[in-house]
Structure formats: C-alpha cells, structure tokens
Amino acid sequence: FKNVKSEIINGSSQNSKILNISVEEKPTGEIMAGAGIGTSGSSFMLGVKENNFLGKGISLDSNLNLSSESVKGLFKIENRNYKNSDKSLFFTLDASETDRLTNSGYKFNRTGFDIGTSFEYYDDFYLKLGSSNYYERIETDNTASARQQSQEGDYIDLFINLRGTYDKRNQKFQTSDGFISSYSVELPYISDTYSLINRYKYKYFTELYENNISSFSLSLRSAHSLKNEDIKLSERLRIPSSLLRGFEFGKVGPKDGDDFVGGNYMASVNFSSTLPQVLENSQNTDFLIFLDVANLWGVDYDSSLDDNEIRSSIGVALDWYSPVGPMNFSIAQPLTKSENDVTETFRFNLGTTF
C-alpha cells in the first residue's frame, strides 16, 4: 500500500471504541520500453503490465519484442494465489515469427497458447504443470537445402509440460550462495513429428574468498522424435550465446552446405569467478574470469553431417550497471573448436529500459 492511516474514536457506549482505517493503494501498473545493442545485433521491447487487476491479485502482462531476425508478441494472465490456495493459475497467448530466409533459406511462424499451474510442492521445491498448444507454418526458398525444403508446410503440436525446480539460493538477484536445479520436459500427445524435448539446468554459487562470488553451471538439452522422424527446423537446438563466449551465436555445430543447422543434443559446463580486487571501489561493476565448455551434436536427417567436437573458451568479462542500463563486455580466447565454427573474440551488449 502507498499509505495507511488509522483513527480511534469513542463508540456509542463507554467501553467501546471505533477504529477507522484508511488505505491508499499504490499504483500497480507498469509501462515498459527497452532497447539493446551489441555485437550480435539490436533489439527493442515494449510492454504493459498490471500486477493487481480489479484489486484481486491478478496480473496481466503484454509485451512485444523485436530483433534482427524475430518478432515475438505475448499476453499473459495469472492468478498467483487462486482461491487462497497458494497455487498459481496462468494462461499465455503468444505469436512469433523467426525469419532466416537471408542466411539459411527458411522462416517459421508460431501461434498458440499455454495454460497451467505452478506451486511450491515441498520446501523450496516448485512444480509447474501445463499444456502448450501451437500452430506452426514453415516456409522455405530455393536457397534452402533439399531436406529443409521438405519440411515446408503447416504443423499442429500439443504438448504436456512438466517442470520441477529445487531452489536453495540465498537470494534471486546477485546470488552469492546456494544452488538451483531445474528439469523440464515437453511430452507430445498430438503432433506431426512427436518431438520430445528435455532440459536440465544446474547452477551452484559459492564464495571462495572475501567478497568473491564464483559459480559453476551445467546445462543439458535434447530434442528427438518419438516416431524416429526428423524434428522440425524450429525445434533444432543451438548453444545460447551466454553459455559459449568466443563463438558467434548460431554459427557453431553441424553444418549442411553453408547453413548451421543446429543439433539434437546440447551440453555445456561453465565456470566464472569475480575478482573483487579489480575496481574494488566500484559498487556497480563486476570484473570476472570465465571458462566455457560446450558441445552441439546430432543430425537426425543425415548422420554424416554430425560434428561431435568439444568447443571451449577462456576469457575475462566486465558487467557494469551503468546509468543507461546494464552493460556487458567480454574478451574470449577459443581453446578448442571445429574447423567450421565462426569465432568471436570480443562481445558487447547494452540493455536499458526507458
């Protein structure tokens, strides 16, 4: 609440009092706009959010994200304490388009909705259960490979989503101790390809010495068809840029002609450690060293394209919470790579809201 006032006055009898309480709610809505620029391209975000719709604790969230190759729109409604049960109910409607016609000869549009619930099942253990239902259209041009062109068409996919998270971090923002472990699976029950998608993430935080924050993380992902068919272009895995510095995003792993086609399996191990002695008088700056190790492999439609090589890099990074938004700089030196990989020594990102 923004303001709460109370007043005690005499009642109708000698032994009674009347308590008057005046409550003024603080604004619960937000209008957001954001922009990002970096070596991998630029992005823009616009959003509107209401955290207490009709005074019933219901949150409404809508946003639009634009980047160099994709457009994503989302609307979400969530009751975070449905009928005082400490369980959240949510419904999400989203639509997106990813255009890779110029570089890879294909693009895909995806429209659908998610519905489900999330709650704390046990101390610090959270469950999320739901269903995602999507219509997808894939388009190709004559620069796409024959296998990519064969996937052109319309698809309908219905999944059951399960996720379990065990969270023992001391705090969610600027964590310095504890760990978080999360596993999720998308189980298809109506689908053209019946792609099963698994994800596991683990991250551990500790303090090796005074004012130091070190972290170790493990990430595993897989995507394959239960019908032994080829998974869709949009379902093929790529290594997130945050998990493999020193390499250009999307330009690592199996290659079909001139196109990096992603893989069926992805794994990464990451270590980072801050150096508080560097810029020790700055409260908004973290200087750190890192080691990234990752791999992307598996091409279900042509095993001869598989590129099972370990990628790794070492480097330094600077995170600065500047007046214009968070900025990140990194300099990385690849240690091991495949001959087809495209490396990237320097990376810069800026994100802000206004």
Short mmCIF file of C-alpha atoms in Angstrom, two decimals:
data_model
loop_
_atom_site.label_atom_id
_atom_site.label_comp_id
_atom_site.label_asym_id
_atom_site.label_seq_id
_atom_site.Cartn_x
_atom_site.Cartn_y
_atom_site.Cartn_z
CA PHE A 1 0.00 0.00 0.00
CA LYS A 2 1.09 3.57 -0.64
CA ASN A 3 -0.37 4.94 2.58
CA VAL A 4 -2.25 3.56 5.62
CA LYS A 5 -3.87 5.80 8.25
CA SER A 6 -5.76 4.81 11.40
CA GLU A 7 -8.03 6.71 13.78
CA ILE A 8 -9.62 5.63 17.08
CA ILE A 9 -12.82 7.35 18.19
CA ASN A 10 -15.25 6.75 21.04
CA GLY A 11 -18.12 4.37 20.43
CA SER A 12 -21.75 4.59 21.43
CA SER A 13 -21.04 3.12 24.87
CA GLN A 14 -18.41 3.82 27.49
CA ASN A 15 -16.49 0.58 26.89
CA SER A 16 -16.48 0.64 23.05
CA LYS A 17 -14.11 2.19 20.55
CA ILE A 18 -14.32 2.58 16.78
CA LEU A 19 -11.21 2.00 14.69
CA ASN A 20 -11.24 3.73 11.30
CA ILE A 21 -8.57 2.59 8.82
CA SER A 22 -7.94 4.48 5.59
CA VAL A 23 -5.90 2.66 2.92
CA GLU A 24 -4.49 4.20 -0.24
CA GLU A 25 -3.23 1.72 -2.81
CA LYS A 26 -0.03 2.44 -4.64
CA PRO A 27 -0.01 2.22 -8.46
CA THR A 28 0.24 -1.40 -9.59
CA GLY A 29 0.62 -0.86 -13.33
CA GLU A 30 3.81 -0.55 -15.35
CA ILE A 31 4.63 0.67 -18.84
CA MET A 32 7.98 -0.57 -20.07
CA ALA A 33 10.17 0.07 -23.06
CA GLY A 34 13.63 -1.29 -23.62
CA ALA A 35 16.38 -1.45 -26.17
CA GLY A 36 19.51 -3.49 -26.57
CA ILE A 37 22.51 -3.27 -28.83
CA GLY A 38 25.54 -5.47 -29.13
CA THR A 39 27.90 -7.29 -31.42
CA SER A 40 25.15 -9.83 -32.18
CA GLY A 41 22.61 -7.19 -33.25
CA SER A 42 19.99 -4.91 -31.75
CA SER A 43 16.61 -5.45 -30.11
CA PHE A 44 13.61 -3.45 -28.89
CA MET A 45 10.93 -4.26 -26.31
CA LEU A 46 7.63 -2.62 -25.39
CA GLY A 47 5.35 -3.85 -22.61
CA VAL A 48 2.39 -3.04 -20.39
CA LYS A 49 1.83 -4.81 -17.05
CA GLU A 50 -0.83 -4.69 -14.32
CA ASN A 51 0.01 -6.51 -11.07
CA ASN A 52 -3.36 -6.22 -9.27
CA PHE A 53 -6.14 -6.23 -11.85
CA LEU A 54 -9.52 -5.24 -10.32
CA GLY A 55 -7.88 -5.44 -6.90
CA LYS A 56 -8.00 -9.24 -6.98
CA GLY A 57 -4.28 -10.01 -7.16
CA ILE A 58 -4.49 -10.97 -10.84
CA SER A 59 -1.55 -9.95 -13.01
CA LEU A 60 -1.81 -9.03 -16.69
CA ASP A 61 1.30 -8.85 -18.84
CA SER A 62 1.65 -7.99 -22.52
CA ASN A 63 4.85 -7.30 -24.43
CA LEU A 64 6.34 -7.09 -27.89
CA ASN A 65 9.96 -7.99 -28.67
CA LEU A 66 11.71 -7.10 -31.93
CA SER A 67 15.17 -8.24 -33.00
CA SER A 68 17.10 -8.52 -36.24
CA GLU A 69 15.56 -11.88 -37.15
CA SER A 70 12.46 -12.32 -34.99
CA VAL A 71 9.23 -10.70 -33.82
CA LYS A 72 7.53 -12.02 -30.66
CA GLY A 73 4.30 -10.91 -29.01
CA LEU A 74 2.83 -12.22 -25.75
CA PHE A 75 -0.19 -11.74 -23.50
CA LYS A 76 -0.33 -13.46 -20.10
CA ILE A 77 -2.92 -13.52 -17.32
CA GLU A 78 -2.04 -15.10 -13.98
CA ASN A 79 -3.76 -15.53 -10.64
CA ARG A 80 -0.84 -16.09 -8.30
CA ASN A 81 -2.96 -17.22 -5.33
CA TYR A 82 -6.02 -18.88 -6.78
CA LYS A 83 -8.78 -19.02 -4.12
CA ASN A 84 -6.12 -18.59 -1.39
CA SER A 85 -4.61 -21.97 -2.28
CA ASP A 86 -1.01 -20.73 -2.69
CA LYS A 87 -1.22 -22.09 -6.23
CA SER A 88 -0.81 -20.05 -9.37
CA LEU A 89 -3.01 -20.43 -12.46
CA PHE A 90 -1.87 -18.90 -15.75
CA PHE A 91 -2.90 -18.53 -19.38
CA THR A 92 -0.49 -17.28 -22.04
CA LEU A 93 -1.23 -16.37 -25.65
CA ASP A 94 1.75 -15.73 -27.90
CA ALA A 95 2.76 -15.41 -31.54
CA SER A 96 6.21 -15.23 -33.08
CA GLU A 97 7.99 -15.15 -36.42
CA THR A 98 11.65 -16.05 -36.96
CA ASP A 99 13.00 -15.05 -40.39
CA ARG A 100 16.20 -16.77 -41.51
CA LEU A 101 15.48 -16.58 -45.24
CA THR A 102 18.53 -14.43 -45.94
CA ASN A 103 21.07 -16.59 -44.14
CA SER A 104 19.50 -20.07 -44.15
CA GLY A 105 16.63 -20.03 -46.65
CA TYR A 106 13.70 -20.58 -44.26
CA LYS A 107 11.38 -18.86 -41.79
CA PHE A 108 8.69 -20.08 -39.40
CA ASN A 109 5.62 -18.60 -37.74
CA ARG A 110 4.28 -19.98 -34.46
CA THR A 111 0.97 -19.10 -32.80
CA GLY A 112 -0.71 -20.70 -29.81
CA PHE A 113 -1.36 -20.72 -26.09
CA ASP A 114 -0.18 -22.20 -22.79
CA ILE A 115 -2.32 -23.00 -19.77
CA GLY A 116 -1.25 -24.43 -16.44
CA THR A 117 -0.47 -24.12 -12.76
CA SER A 118 2.62 -23.71 -10.58
CA PHE A 119 3.09 -24.09 -6.84
CA GLU A 120 5.55 -24.95 -4.06
CA TYR A 121 5.13 -28.70 -3.64
CA TYR A 122 7.63 -29.02 -0.79
CA ASP A 123 10.11 -26.70 0.96
CA ASP A 124 11.95 -24.85 -1.86
CA PHE A 125 10.75 -27.41 -4.42
CA TYR A 126 8.42 -25.98 -7.07
CA LEU A 127 6.28 -27.76 -9.66
CA LYS A 128 4.87 -26.37 -12.88
CA LEU A 129 2.27 -28.36 -14.84
CA GLY A 130 0.63 -27.25 -18.04
CA SER A 131 -0.19 -27.73 -21.68
CA SER A 132 1.11 -25.85 -24.73
CA ASN A 133 -0.82 -25.88 -27.99
CA TYR A 134 0.61 -24.37 -31.16
CA TYR A 135 0.05 -23.97 -34.87
CA GLU A 136 3.24 -23.51 -36.88
CA ARG A 137 3.99 -22.73 -40.51
CA ILE A 138 7.42 -23.24 -42.10
CA GLU A 139 8.34 -21.52 -45.37
CA THR A 140 11.50 -22.02 -47.45
CA ASP A 141 13.03 -20.59 -50.61
CA ASN A 142 15.31 -22.04 -53.26
CA THR A 143 18.45 -21.31 -51.20
CA ALA A 144 17.39 -23.82 -48.53
CA SER A 145 18.71 -27.37 -48.67
CA ALA A 146 16.53 -30.14 -50.10
CA ARG A 147 15.94 -31.52 -46.60
CA GLN A 148 14.90 -28.12 -45.29
CA GLN A 149 12.54 -27.61 -48.23
CA SER A 150 10.92 -30.97 -47.48
CA GLN A 151 9.78 -29.59 -44.10
CA GLU A 152 7.83 -26.71 -45.62
CA GLY A 153 4.17 -26.81 -44.55
CA ASP A 154 1.76 -26.48 -41.63
CA TYR A 155 2.08 -28.22 -38.26
CA ILE A 156 -0.05 -28.59 -35.13
CA ASP A 157 1.66 -29.56 -31.88
CA LEU A 158 0.08 -30.19 -28.46
CA PHE A 159 2.39 -30.83 -25.50
CA ILE A 160 2.09 -31.63 -21.81
CA ASN A 161 4.69 -29.56 -19.96
CA LEU A 162 6.27 -30.61 -16.68
CA ARG A 163 8.93 -28.72 -14.74
CA GLY A 164 10.44 -29.26 -11.31
CA THR A 165 12.74 -26.70 -9.66
CA TYR A 166 14.70 -27.04 -6.43
CA ASP A 167 15.86 -23.58 -5.39
CA LYS A 168 18.28 -23.18 -2.46
CA ARG A 169 19.77 -19.81 -3.43
CA ASN A 170 20.20 -17.24 -0.69
CA GLN A 171 18.60 -14.62 -2.98
CA LYS A 172 17.41 -14.49 -6.57
CA PHE A 173 19.21 -11.26 -7.50
CA GLN A 174 23.02 -11.18 -7.24
CA THR A 175 23.11 -14.65 -5.71
CA SER A 176 26.22 -15.38 -3.64
CA ASP A 177 25.45 -18.77 -2.07
CA GLY A 178 23.39 -21.90 -2.74
CA PHE A 179 22.20 -23.63 -5.87
CA ILE A 180 19.25 -24.02 -8.21
CA SER A 181 18.40 -27.23 -10.08
CA SER A 182 15.66 -27.48 -12.69
CA TYR A 183 14.37 -30.19 -15.04
CA SER A 184 11.64 -29.76 -17.65
CA VAL A 185 10.12 -31.97 -20.32
CA GLU A 186 7.70 -31.36 -23.18
CA LEU A 187 5.66 -34.52 -23.86
CA PRO A 188 3.83 -34.54 -27.22
CA TYR A 189 0.34 -36.06 -27.34
CA ILE A 190 -0.83 -34.68 -30.69
CA SER A 191 1.90 -33.81 -33.16
CA ASP A 192 3.18 -34.36 -36.68
CA THR A 193 6.72 -35.16 -35.55
CA TYR A 194 6.10 -36.12 -31.88
CA SER A 195 9.27 -34.34 -30.74
CA LEU A 196 10.26 -34.98 -27.12
CA ILE A 197 12.22 -32.08 -25.62
CA ASN A 198 14.20 -32.37 -22.36
CA ARG A 199 16.06 -29.63 -20.47
CA TYR A 200 18.15 -29.75 -17.31
CA LYS A 201 19.94 -26.82 -15.63
CA TYR A 202 22.05 -26.71 -12.51
CA LYS A 203 23.94 -23.72 -11.08
CA TYR A 204 25.94 -23.54 -7.88
CA PHE A 205 27.17 -20.36 -6.19
CA THR A 206 29.86 -20.01 -3.55
CA GLU A 207 32.35 -17.54 -2.06
CA LEU A 208 35.94 -18.76 -2.48
CA TYR A 209 37.34 -15.82 -0.54
CA GLU A 210 36.13 -12.49 0.87
CA ASN A 211 33.81 -10.57 -1.46
CA ASN A 212 34.27 -13.16 -4.21
CA ILE A 213 31.35 -14.82 -6.00
CA SER A 214 32.08 -17.95 -8.03
CA SER A 215 29.62 -20.11 -9.92
CA PHE A 216 29.55 -23.47 -11.66
CA SER A 217 26.76 -24.45 -14.02
CA LEU A 218 25.69 -27.42 -16.10
CA SER A 219 23.13 -27.32 -18.92
CA LEU A 220 21.79 -30.31 -20.89
CA ARG A 221 19.18 -30.35 -23.66
CA SER A 222 17.84 -32.93 -26.09
CA ALA A 223 15.23 -32.96 -28.85
CA HIS A 224 14.28 -36.06 -30.81
CA SER A 225 11.21 -37.62 -32.40
CA LEU A 226 9.38 -40.48 -30.71
CA LYS A 227 8.42 -41.66 -34.23
CA ASN A 228 12.07 -41.69 -35.40
CA GLU A 229 11.31 -38.85 -37.80
CA ASP A 230 13.20 -35.60 -38.34
CA ILE A 231 12.40 -32.89 -35.82
CA LYS A 232 11.29 -29.53 -37.22
CA LEU A 233 13.72 -26.74 -38.10
CA SER A 234 12.33 -24.66 -35.23
CA GLU A 235 12.99 -27.47 -32.73
CA ARG A 236 16.67 -27.95 -33.55
CA LEU A 237 18.93 -26.90 -30.69
CA ARG A 238 21.53 -24.14 -30.62
CA ILE A 239 24.02 -23.14 -27.93
CA PRO A 240 22.91 -19.91 -26.19
CA SER A 241 25.49 -17.15 -26.52
CA SER A 242 25.66 -16.80 -22.73
CA LEU A 243 26.90 -20.40 -22.45
CA LEU A 244 29.65 -20.23 -25.09
CA ARG A 245 31.52 -16.97 -25.37
CA GLY A 246 34.22 -16.65 -28.02
CA PHE A 247 31.93 -18.00 -30.76
CA GLU A 248 29.24 -16.32 -32.84
CA PHE A 249 25.71 -17.36 -31.86
CA GLY A 250 24.13 -19.78 -34.32
CA LYS A 251 27.41 -20.42 -36.14
CA VAL A 252 28.58 -23.44 -34.19
CA GLY A 253 27.87 -27.13 -34.70
CA PRO A 254 26.67 -29.30 -37.59
CA LYS A 255 26.64 -27.63 -40.98
CA ASP A 256 24.58 -28.52 -44.08
CA GLY A 257 26.21 -26.77 -47.01
CA ASP A 258 26.55 -23.15 -45.91
CA ASP A 259 23.91 -23.45 -43.18
CA PHE A 260 24.50 -24.18 -39.50
CA VAL A 261 21.52 -26.45 -38.83
CA GLY A 262 21.75 -26.95 -35.07
CA GLY A 263 21.70 -30.30 -33.33
CA ASN A 264 19.57 -32.81 -31.46
CA TYR A 265 21.70 -32.60 -28.32
CA MET A 266 23.42 -29.79 -26.45
CA ALA A 267 25.61 -29.75 -23.35
CA SER A 268 27.60 -27.05 -21.60
CA VAL A 269 29.71 -26.60 -18.48
CA ASN A 270 30.55 -23.10 -17.28
CA PHE A 271 32.68 -21.61 -14.52
CA SER A 272 33.07 -17.96 -13.57
CA SER A 273 34.67 -16.14 -10.67
CA THR A 274 34.68 -12.45 -9.79
CA LEU A 275 37.89 -10.59 -8.97
CA PRO A 276 36.84 -8.06 -6.32
CA GLN A 277 40.38 -6.62 -6.14
CA VAL A 278 39.85 -5.13 -9.60
CA LEU A 279 37.75 -1.94 -9.42
CA GLU A 280 37.10 -2.72 -5.75
CA ASN A 281 35.73 0.77 -5.03
CA SER A 282 33.01 0.47 -7.66
CA GLN A 283 29.69 -0.82 -6.33
CA ASN A 284 28.11 -1.24 -9.79
CA THR A 285 30.88 -3.14 -11.56
CA ASP A 286 31.91 -6.81 -11.54
CA PHE A 287 35.13 -7.99 -13.18
CA LEU A 288 35.34 -11.74 -13.68
CA ILE A 289 37.17 -14.58 -15.36
CA PHE A 290 35.34 -17.45 -17.05
CA LEU A 291 35.72 -20.83 -18.69
CA ASP A 292 33.05 -22.08 -21.11
CA VAL A 293 32.88 -25.65 -22.47
CA ALA A 294 30.05 -26.76 -24.75
CA ASN A 295 29.07 -29.16 -27.50
CA LEU A 296 26.25 -29.41 -30.04
CA TRP A 297 25.73 -32.63 -31.94
CA GLY A 298 23.25 -34.96 -33.63
CA VAL A 299 21.68 -34.53 -37.08
CA ASP A 300 18.73 -36.90 -37.30
CA TYR A 301 18.16 -36.46 -41.02
CA ASP A 302 21.80 -37.06 -42.07
CA SER A 303 24.31 -38.54 -39.61
CA SER A 304 27.19 -37.73 -42.00
CA LEU A 305 26.75 -34.05 -41.10
CA ASP A 306 27.30 -34.68 -37.39
CA ASP A 307 30.08 -32.62 -35.85
CA ASN A 308 30.83 -34.01 -32.39
CA GLU A 309 33.59 -31.61 -31.35
CA ILE A 310 34.10 -30.02 -27.96
CA ARG A 311 34.12 -26.21 -28.02
CA SER A 312 35.78 -24.28 -25.22
CA SER A 313 37.00 -20.80 -24.43
CA ILE A 314 38.57 -18.81 -21.62
CA GLY A 315 38.38 -15.10 -21.02
CA VAL A 316 37.52 -12.07 -18.94
CA ALA A 317 34.28 -10.11 -18.68
CA LEU A 318 33.05 -6.85 -17.22
CA ASP A 319 29.47 -6.34 -16.00
CA TRP A 320 28.59 -2.69 -15.43
CA TYR A 321 25.25 -1.45 -14.12
CA SER A 322 25.56 1.93 -15.83
CA PRO A 323 23.13 4.89 -15.67
CA VAL A 324 21.83 3.94 -19.14
CA GLY A 325 21.32 0.28 -18.31
CA PRO A 326 23.33 -2.93 -17.75
CA MET A 327 26.38 -3.26 -19.97
CA ASN A 328 28.46 -6.37 -20.56
CA PHE A 329 31.86 -6.68 -22.22
CA SER A 330 33.76 -9.92 -22.74
CA ILE A 331 37.03 -10.90 -24.36
CA ALA A 332 37.36 -14.62 -25.04
CA GLN A 333 40.03 -16.86 -26.49
CA PRO A 334 38.76 -20.14 -28.02
CA LEU A 335 40.72 -23.14 -26.77
CA THR A 336 39.15 -25.91 -28.85
CA LYS A 337 36.79 -25.72 -31.82
CA SER A 338 35.68 -27.34 -35.06
CA GLU A 339 37.05 -26.10 -38.36
CA ASN A 340 33.56 -24.90 -39.38
CA ASP A 341 32.92 -22.79 -36.27
CA VAL A 342 32.93 -19.00 -36.51
CA THR A 343 34.79 -17.41 -33.60
CA GLU A 344 34.18 -14.05 -31.93
CA THR A 345 36.88 -12.60 -29.67
CA PHE A 346 35.00 -9.53 -28.40
CA ARG A 347 31.36 -9.24 -27.39
CA PHE A 348 29.43 -6.23 -26.16
CA ASN A 349 25.81 -5.89 -25.01
CA LEU A 350 23.80 -2.97 -23.69
CA GLY A 351 20.24 -3.20 -22.43
CA THR A 352 18.10 -0.49 -20.91
CA THR A 353 14.53 0.50 -20.15
CA PHE A 354 13.03 3.95 -20.52
#
